[in-house]
Tab-separated table of C-alpha atoms and ligand atoms in Angstrom:
chain	number	residue	atom	x	y	z
A	162	MET	CA	169.808	66.895	109.401
A	163	GLN	CA	166.517	68.539	110.243
A	164	ARG	CA	164.784	67.272	113.389
A	165	THR	CA	161.044	67.809	113.144
A	166	VAL	CA	157.881	67.015	115.028
A	167	VAL	CA	154.432	67.483	113.493
A	168	MET	CA	151.312	67.181	115.625
A	169	ASN	CA	147.744	68.165	114.912
A	170	ALA	CA	145.931	70.796	116.962
A	171	GLU	CA	144.839	68.200	119.553
A	172	GLY	CA	148.528	67.674	120.308
A	173	TRP	CA	148.881	70.992	122.182
A	174	PRO	CA	149.516	69.303	125.553
A	175	GLY	CA	152.460	67.347	124.086
A	176	ILE	CA	154.220	69.410	121.427
A	177	GLU	CA	156.438	71.449	123.748
A	178	THR	CA	157.692	68.354	125.544
A	179	ALA	CA	158.156	66.554	122.234
A	180	SER	CA	160.314	69.333	120.821
A	181	LYS	CA	162.440	69.474	123.992
A	182	MET	CA	162.917	65.722	124.020
A	183	LEU	CA	163.963	65.773	120.369
A	184	GLN	CA	166.493	68.504	121.052
A	185	GLU	CA	167.881	66.506	123.960
A	186	GLY	CA	168.405	63.518	121.659
A	187	ALA	CA	165.564	61.270	122.837
A	188	ALA	CA	164.656	58.297	120.661
A	189	PRO	CA	161.820	59.122	118.249
A	190	LEU	CA	159.517	56.410	119.671
A	191	ASP	CA	159.940	57.902	123.154
A	192	VAL	CA	159.095	61.354	121.806
A	193	VAL	CA	155.968	60.083	120.074
A	194	GLU	CA	154.784	58.102	123.090
A	195	GLN	CA	155.314	60.911	125.582
A	196	ALA	CA	153.691	63.587	123.402
A	197	ILE	CA	150.632	61.394	122.960
A	198	ARG	CA	150.445	60.372	126.623
A	199	LEU	CA	150.244	64.031	127.622
A	200	THR	CA	147.335	64.445	125.222
A	201	GLU	CA	145.567	61.253	126.349
A	202	GLN	CA	145.459	62.422	129.943
A	203	GLU	CA	144.275	65.980	129.151
A	204	VAL	CA	140.574	66.267	129.876
A	205	GLN	CA	140.246	69.363	127.691
A	206	VAL	CA	141.048	67.309	124.597
A	207	THR	CA	137.606	65.902	123.925
A	208	THR	CA	138.474	63.359	121.233
A	209	VAL	CA	141.363	61.407	122.762
A	210	GLY	CA	141.894	59.368	125.945
A	211	PHE	CA	140.413	60.577	129.220
A	212	GLY	CA	138.549	63.575	127.784
A	213	GLY	CA	137.341	61.645	124.705
A	214	ALA	CA	133.851	60.509	123.794
A	215	PRO	CA	132.400	57.080	124.636
A	216	ASN	CA	130.500	54.756	122.315
A	217	ALA	CA	126.717	54.661	121.888
A	218	LEU	CA	126.386	52.657	125.112
A	219	GLY	CA	128.430	55.170	127.099
A	220	VAL	CA	131.520	52.939	127.240
A	221	MET	CA	134.922	54.391	126.392
A	222	GLN	CA	136.721	52.324	123.764
A	223	LEU	CA	140.083	53.756	122.770
A	224	ASP	CA	142.284	53.131	119.719
A	225	ALA	CA	145.982	53.850	119.176
A	226	SER	CA	148.945	52.790	117.115
A	227	ILE	CA	152.666	53.394	116.991
A	228	MET	CA	155.282	52.706	114.337
A	229	ASN	CA	159.073	52.578	114.144
A	230	GLY	CA	160.205	53.908	110.762
A	231	ASP	CA	163.664	52.355	110.979
A	232	THR	CA	162.446	48.791	111.413
A	233	ILE	CA	158.854	49.045	110.067
A	234	GLU	CA	157.673	47.542	113.350
A	235	THR	CA	154.114	48.454	114.243
A	236	ALA	CA	151.678	47.914	117.087
A	237	ALA	CA	147.998	48.814	117.213
A	238	ILE	CA	145.387	48.649	119.952
A	239	GLY	CA	141.682	48.771	119.126
A	240	ALA	CA	138.612	49.353	121.285
A	241	ILE	CA	140.464	48.932	124.577
A	242	GLU	CA	138.397	49.647	127.697
A	243	GLY	CA	139.484	50.912	131.110
A	244	ILE	CA	143.061	51.853	130.195
A	245	MET	CA	144.183	55.486	130.182
A	246	HIS	CA	147.149	55.252	127.810
A	247	PRO	CA	146.532	53.038	124.777
A	248	ILE	CA	149.621	54.515	123.089
A	249	SER	CA	151.795	53.043	125.855
A	250	VAL	CA	150.013	49.702	125.568
A	251	ALA	CA	150.884	49.762	121.857
A	252	ARG	CA	154.466	50.663	122.695
A	253	GLU	CA	154.669	47.782	125.144
A	254	MET	CA	153.317	45.446	122.492
A	255	LEU	CA	156.182	46.430	120.202
A	256	LYS	CA	158.541	45.078	122.827
A	257	ARG	CA	156.669	42.069	124.172
A	258	LEU	CA	154.523	40.340	121.580
A	259	PRO	CA	155.032	38.955	118.093
A	260	HIS	CA	151.584	40.371	117.142
A	261	VAL	CA	150.839	43.733	115.550
A	262	MET	CA	147.227	44.296	116.614
A	263	LEU	CA	145.143	43.559	119.712
A	264	VAL	CA	141.531	44.552	120.268
A	265	GLY	CA	138.943	44.630	123.031
A	266	GLU	CA	139.291	42.174	125.900
A	267	GLY	CA	142.584	40.775	124.628
A	268	ALA	CA	144.103	44.241	124.460
A	269	GLN	CA	142.948	44.970	128.007
A	270	ARG	CA	144.262	41.641	129.259
A	271	PHE	CA	147.645	42.362	127.696
A	272	ALA	CA	147.723	45.811	129.317
A	273	LEU	CA	146.866	44.433	132.758
A	274	GLU	CA	149.482	41.698	132.443
A	275	CYS	CA	152.040	44.407	131.619
A	276	GLY	CA	151.104	46.249	134.813
A	277	PHE	CA	148.796	48.977	133.480
A	278	LYS	CA	146.053	49.951	135.949
A	279	LYS	CA	142.373	49.536	135.174
A	280	GLU	CA	140.804	52.979	135.566
A	281	ASP	CA	137.625	54.848	134.877
A	282	VAL	CA	138.646	56.642	131.700
A	283	LEU	CA	135.339	58.387	131.121
A	284	ALA	CA	135.786	61.950	132.378
A	285	PRO	CA	132.741	63.508	134.105
A	286	GLU	CA	132.607	66.148	131.331
A	287	ALA	CA	132.496	63.414	128.662
A	288	LYS	CA	129.805	61.570	130.602
A	289	LYS	CA	127.698	64.751	130.571
A	290	ARG	CA	128.128	65.103	126.808
A	291	TYR	CA	127.115	61.486	126.399
A	292	GLU	CA	124.000	61.896	128.574
A	293	LEU	CA	122.900	64.862	126.483
A	294	TRP	CA	123.507	62.941	123.232
A	295	LYS	CA	121.667	59.933	124.676
A	296	SER	CA	118.617	61.976	125.644
A	297	GLN	CA	118.343	63.218	122.047
A	298	ASN	CA	119.512	60.257	119.937
A	299	PHE	CA	119.579	56.922	121.722
A	300	LYS	CA	117.559	53.983	120.400
A	301	GLU	CA	117.544	50.475	121.913
A	302	LYS	CA	118.348	49.013	118.532
A	303	LEU	CA	121.599	50.815	117.838
A	304	ILE	CA	121.402	50.308	114.077
A	305	ASP	CA	118.456	52.689	114.109
A	306	ILE	CA	120.797	55.499	115.224
A	307	PHE	CA	123.131	55.294	112.219
A	308	LYS	CA	122.588	55.763	108.485
A	309	ALA	CA	125.065	54.612	105.825
A	310	ASN	CA	125.906	58.091	104.597
A	311	ASP	CA	125.426	60.011	107.821
A	312	GLY	CA	128.437	62.025	108.881
A	313	SER	CA	126.784	64.016	111.630
A	314	GLY	CA	128.995	62.468	114.303
A	315	SER	CA	132.074	64.405	115.243
A	316	HIS	CA	135.468	62.978	116.032
A	317	GLY	CA	139.162	63.751	116.359
A	318	THR	CA	142.552	62.183	116.981
A	319	VAL	CA	146.006	63.141	118.151
A	320	ILE	CA	148.772	62.400	115.659
A	321	SER	CA	152.510	62.726	116.032
A	322	LEU	CA	155.124	62.340	113.289
A	323	VAL	CA	158.738	62.644	114.355
A	324	ARG	CA	161.933	62.857	112.380
A	325	ALA	CA	164.949	62.607	114.659
A	326	GLN	CA	168.602	63.240	114.018
A	327	HIS	CA	170.125	60.957	111.387
A	328	GLY	CA	166.724	60.567	109.725
A	329	SER	CA	165.009	58.101	112.045
A	330	PHE	CA	161.241	58.343	111.904
A	331	ALA	CA	158.526	57.316	114.333
A	332	GLY	CA	154.807	58.000	114.383
A	333	GLY	CA	151.845	57.512	116.656
A	334	VAL	CA	148.122	58.213	116.826
A	335	SER	CA	145.484	57.898	119.554
A	336	THR	CA	141.745	58.540	119.611
A	337	SER	CA	138.392	57.766	121.150
A	338	GLY	CA	137.160	57.576	117.553
A	339	TRP	CA	133.772	58.652	116.241
A	340	ASP	CA	131.767	60.209	119.095
A	341	PHE	CA	129.078	57.792	120.320
A	342	LYS	CA	130.068	55.234	117.697
A	343	PHE	CA	128.591	51.788	117.263
A	344	PRO	CA	130.332	49.608	119.897
A	345	GLY	CA	133.377	47.887	118.452
A	346	ARG	CA	133.777	50.380	115.603
A	347	LEU	CA	137.406	50.882	114.629
A	348	GLY	CA	138.506	53.883	112.612
A	349	ASP	CA	141.783	54.383	110.795
A	350	SER	CA	143.919	55.045	113.876
A	351	PRO	CA	144.542	51.390	114.800
A	352	ILE	CA	144.802	50.326	111.154
A	353	ILE	CA	148.435	50.599	110.139
A	354	GLY	CA	148.615	51.955	106.614
A	355	ALA	CA	145.305	53.799	106.953
A	356	GLY	CA	145.745	56.249	109.851
A	357	LEU	CA	149.514	55.940	110.227
A	358	TYR	CA	152.580	54.854	108.295
A	359	VAL	CA	156.245	55.760	108.653
A	360	ASP	CA	159.296	54.503	106.835
A	361	SER	CA	162.567	56.299	107.558
A	362	ARG	CA	163.690	55.792	103.951
A	363	TYR	CA	160.844	57.908	102.552
A	364	GLY	CA	158.941	59.732	105.304
A	365	GLY	CA	155.715	59.411	107.221
A	366	ALA	CA	152.010	60.170	107.060
A	367	ALA	CA	149.073	60.202	109.438
A	368	CYS	CA	145.404	60.959	108.943
A	369	THR	CA	142.572	62.412	110.977
A	370	HIS	CA	138.837	62.953	110.630
A	371	CYS	CA	136.704	60.374	108.808
A	372	GLY	CA	138.705	57.205	109.426
A	373	GLU	CA	136.396	55.127	107.270
A	374	ASN	CA	137.623	57.035	104.211
A	375	ALA	CA	141.292	56.661	105.178
A	376	ILE	CA	140.764	52.907	105.563
A	377	ARG	CA	139.026	52.647	102.187
A	378	THR	CA	142.024	54.255	100.483
A	379	SER	CA	144.889	52.792	102.618
A	380	LEU	CA	145.736	56.432	102.848
A	381	ALA	CA	148.795	56.866	105.069
A	382	ARG	CA	150.704	54.047	103.376
A	383	SER	CA	149.699	55.374	99.960
A	384	VAL	CA	151.106	58.814	100.731
A	385	VAL	CA	154.416	57.283	101.855
A	386	LEU	CA	154.446	55.112	98.737
A	387	TYR	CA	153.944	58.204	96.535
A	388	MET	CA	156.995	59.728	98.226
A	389	LYS	CA	158.910	56.504	97.655
A	390	LYS	CA	158.041	56.775	93.972
A	391	GLY	CA	159.532	60.273	93.873
A	392	ALA	CA	156.641	62.624	94.613
A	393	THR	CA	157.339	65.695	96.699
A	394	VAL	CA	155.569	65.742	100.039
A	395	ARG	CA	153.005	68.193	98.618
A	396	ASP	CA	152.353	66.052	95.538
A	397	ALA	CA	152.139	62.896	97.620
A	398	VAL	CA	149.402	64.466	99.746
A	399	ALA	CA	147.628	65.688	96.589
A	400	GLU	CA	147.709	62.109	95.222
A	401	GLY	CA	146.204	60.929	98.499
A	402	MET	CA	143.431	63.499	98.093
A	403	ASP	CA	142.891	62.230	94.571
A	404	ASP	CA	142.480	58.705	95.946
A	405	LEU	CA	139.820	60.021	98.316
A	406	LYS	CA	138.068	61.613	95.388
A	407	GLY	CA	137.735	58.164	93.819
A	408	LEU	CA	135.515	56.933	96.646
A	409	LYS	CA	131.929	56.331	95.581
A	410	GLY	CA	128.975	55.719	97.868
A	411	GLY	CA	128.982	55.605	101.641
A	412	TYR	CA	129.820	58.557	103.779
A	413	GLN	CA	132.383	60.882	102.172
A	414	GLY	CA	133.678	62.727	105.205
A	415	GLN	CA	136.439	65.240	105.664
A	416	VAL	CA	139.952	63.781	105.879
A	417	VAL	CA	143.127	65.605	106.856
A	418	ILE	CA	146.501	64.203	105.784
A	419	TYR	CA	149.709	65.094	107.653
A	420	ALA	CA	152.919	64.185	105.845
A	421	LEU	CA	156.615	64.561	106.536
A	422	ASP	CA	159.231	63.648	103.946
A	423	LYS	CA	162.617	62.085	104.611
A	424	ALA	CA	164.321	65.483	104.630
A	425	GLY	CA	161.917	66.867	107.233
A	426	ASN	CA	159.649	68.913	104.923
A	427	HIS	CA	156.014	68.764	105.925
A	428	PHE	CA	152.710	69.341	104.189
A	429	VAL	CA	149.250	69.101	105.722
A	430	ALA	CA	146.007	69.319	103.803
A	431	ARG	CA	142.350	68.530	103.945
A	432	ARG	CA	140.000	67.727	101.156
A	433	PHE	CA	136.790	69.673	101.728
A	434	LYS	CA	136.893	73.418	102.017
A	435	GLU	CA	133.750	73.605	104.117
A	436	GLY	CA	133.831	72.581	107.751
A	437	LYS	CA	136.050	73.707	110.532
A	438	MET	CA	139.368	75.199	109.481
A	439	CYS	CA	142.030	73.335	111.367
A	440	GLN	CA	145.519	74.143	112.433
A	441	TYR	CA	148.465	71.947	113.206
A	442	LEU	CA	151.670	72.292	115.219
A	443	VAL	CA	155.261	72.000	114.076
A	444	TRP	CA	158.638	72.266	115.672
A	445	SER	CA	161.804	71.996	113.571
A	446	ASP	CA	165.475	72.784	114.090
A	447	GLY	CA	165.928	76.537	113.913
A	448	MET	CA	162.628	77.361	115.681
A	449	ASP	CA	162.727	78.729	119.246
A	450	ARG	CA	159.315	77.334	119.902
A	451	PHE	CA	156.746	75.278	118.005
A	452	ARG	CA	154.542	77.087	115.482
A	453	LYS	CA	150.863	76.889	114.701
A	454	MET	CA	150.162	76.524	110.996
A	455	ASP	CA	147.005	76.522	108.909
A	456	THR	CA	146.180	73.389	106.968
A	457	ASN	CA	146.125	73.664	103.196
A	458	TYR	CA	143.141	72.811	101.097
A	459	VAL	CA	143.696	70.382	98.239
A	460	ASP	CA	140.839	69.267	96.044
A	461	ALA	CA	142.862	67.060	93.745
B	1229	LIG	N1	140.236	59.300	112.351
B	1229	LIG	C1	139.584	59.064	113.621
B	1229	LIG	C2	138.668	57.898	113.506
B	1229	LIG	O1	138.066	57.745	112.452
B	1229	LIG	C3	138.835	60.224	114.130
B	1229	LIG	C4	139.320	61.583	113.741
B	1229	LIG	O2	140.488	61.792	113.581
B	1229	LIG	O3	138.511	62.515	113.623
B	1229	LIG	O4	138.483	57.208	114.466
């Protein structure tokens, strides 16, 4: 059975470790958590964890989620402040709470009770980027900064989809969200079924870029459901793109879908041809080292 790990380009600090851990027989949740932790602590990744971007008030609010494809157990953390590794907080929640989502102060309280340290998670480089943005864009009344169809903000996420031996799946995502977002804004990453879904019987999917659009289409769950209904991984992603095409009004931003079917075949695509071309990272049995691949373009 094909062992596979798929990460997006932001996952470069974690992919090598993830592929080694998989080869050594680590549990898929451990692989996902470790690969994402390495990304969260990497200051050069400017959209996740320590290196990520704060909200419009200069406060770092991080989102993450994790999912066990064998049991369909999920845990999501939204807008947590002062904690370096939201993915590990989510992992801890899988083990210690009957809940599936914690946000803000409650999420931080849970983390501290579990023994996580409160830290300054705003890297000096990110603070500089914020100060520059603030000098050009800030308004006391924050609603005056945003427009309903304005996609000028940039963002990014780290995603990890893992298929271990015997077909067990796990997935995880972590992000600082939309750069300089409205405080409290959640994207798709902490919304199970939007930014992440895995089910070992059918496969897994994760999304990046405009989280609002992935939420509006319940995108990750939809892609897995298309595979459940018999679509190939490529067709399932194309159906997901078609769902995005049905969105009317609001901001119609770029979305990238990463999907892995139950046999370990992957397909990654984005909807709009314009914009930055992105790559993703894959390791599978038979590869000496992970490979960088170009995303496909699907305008369903
Ligand atoms: N999907 C993330 C969010 O909306 C950001 C991204 O991946 O670009 O928060």
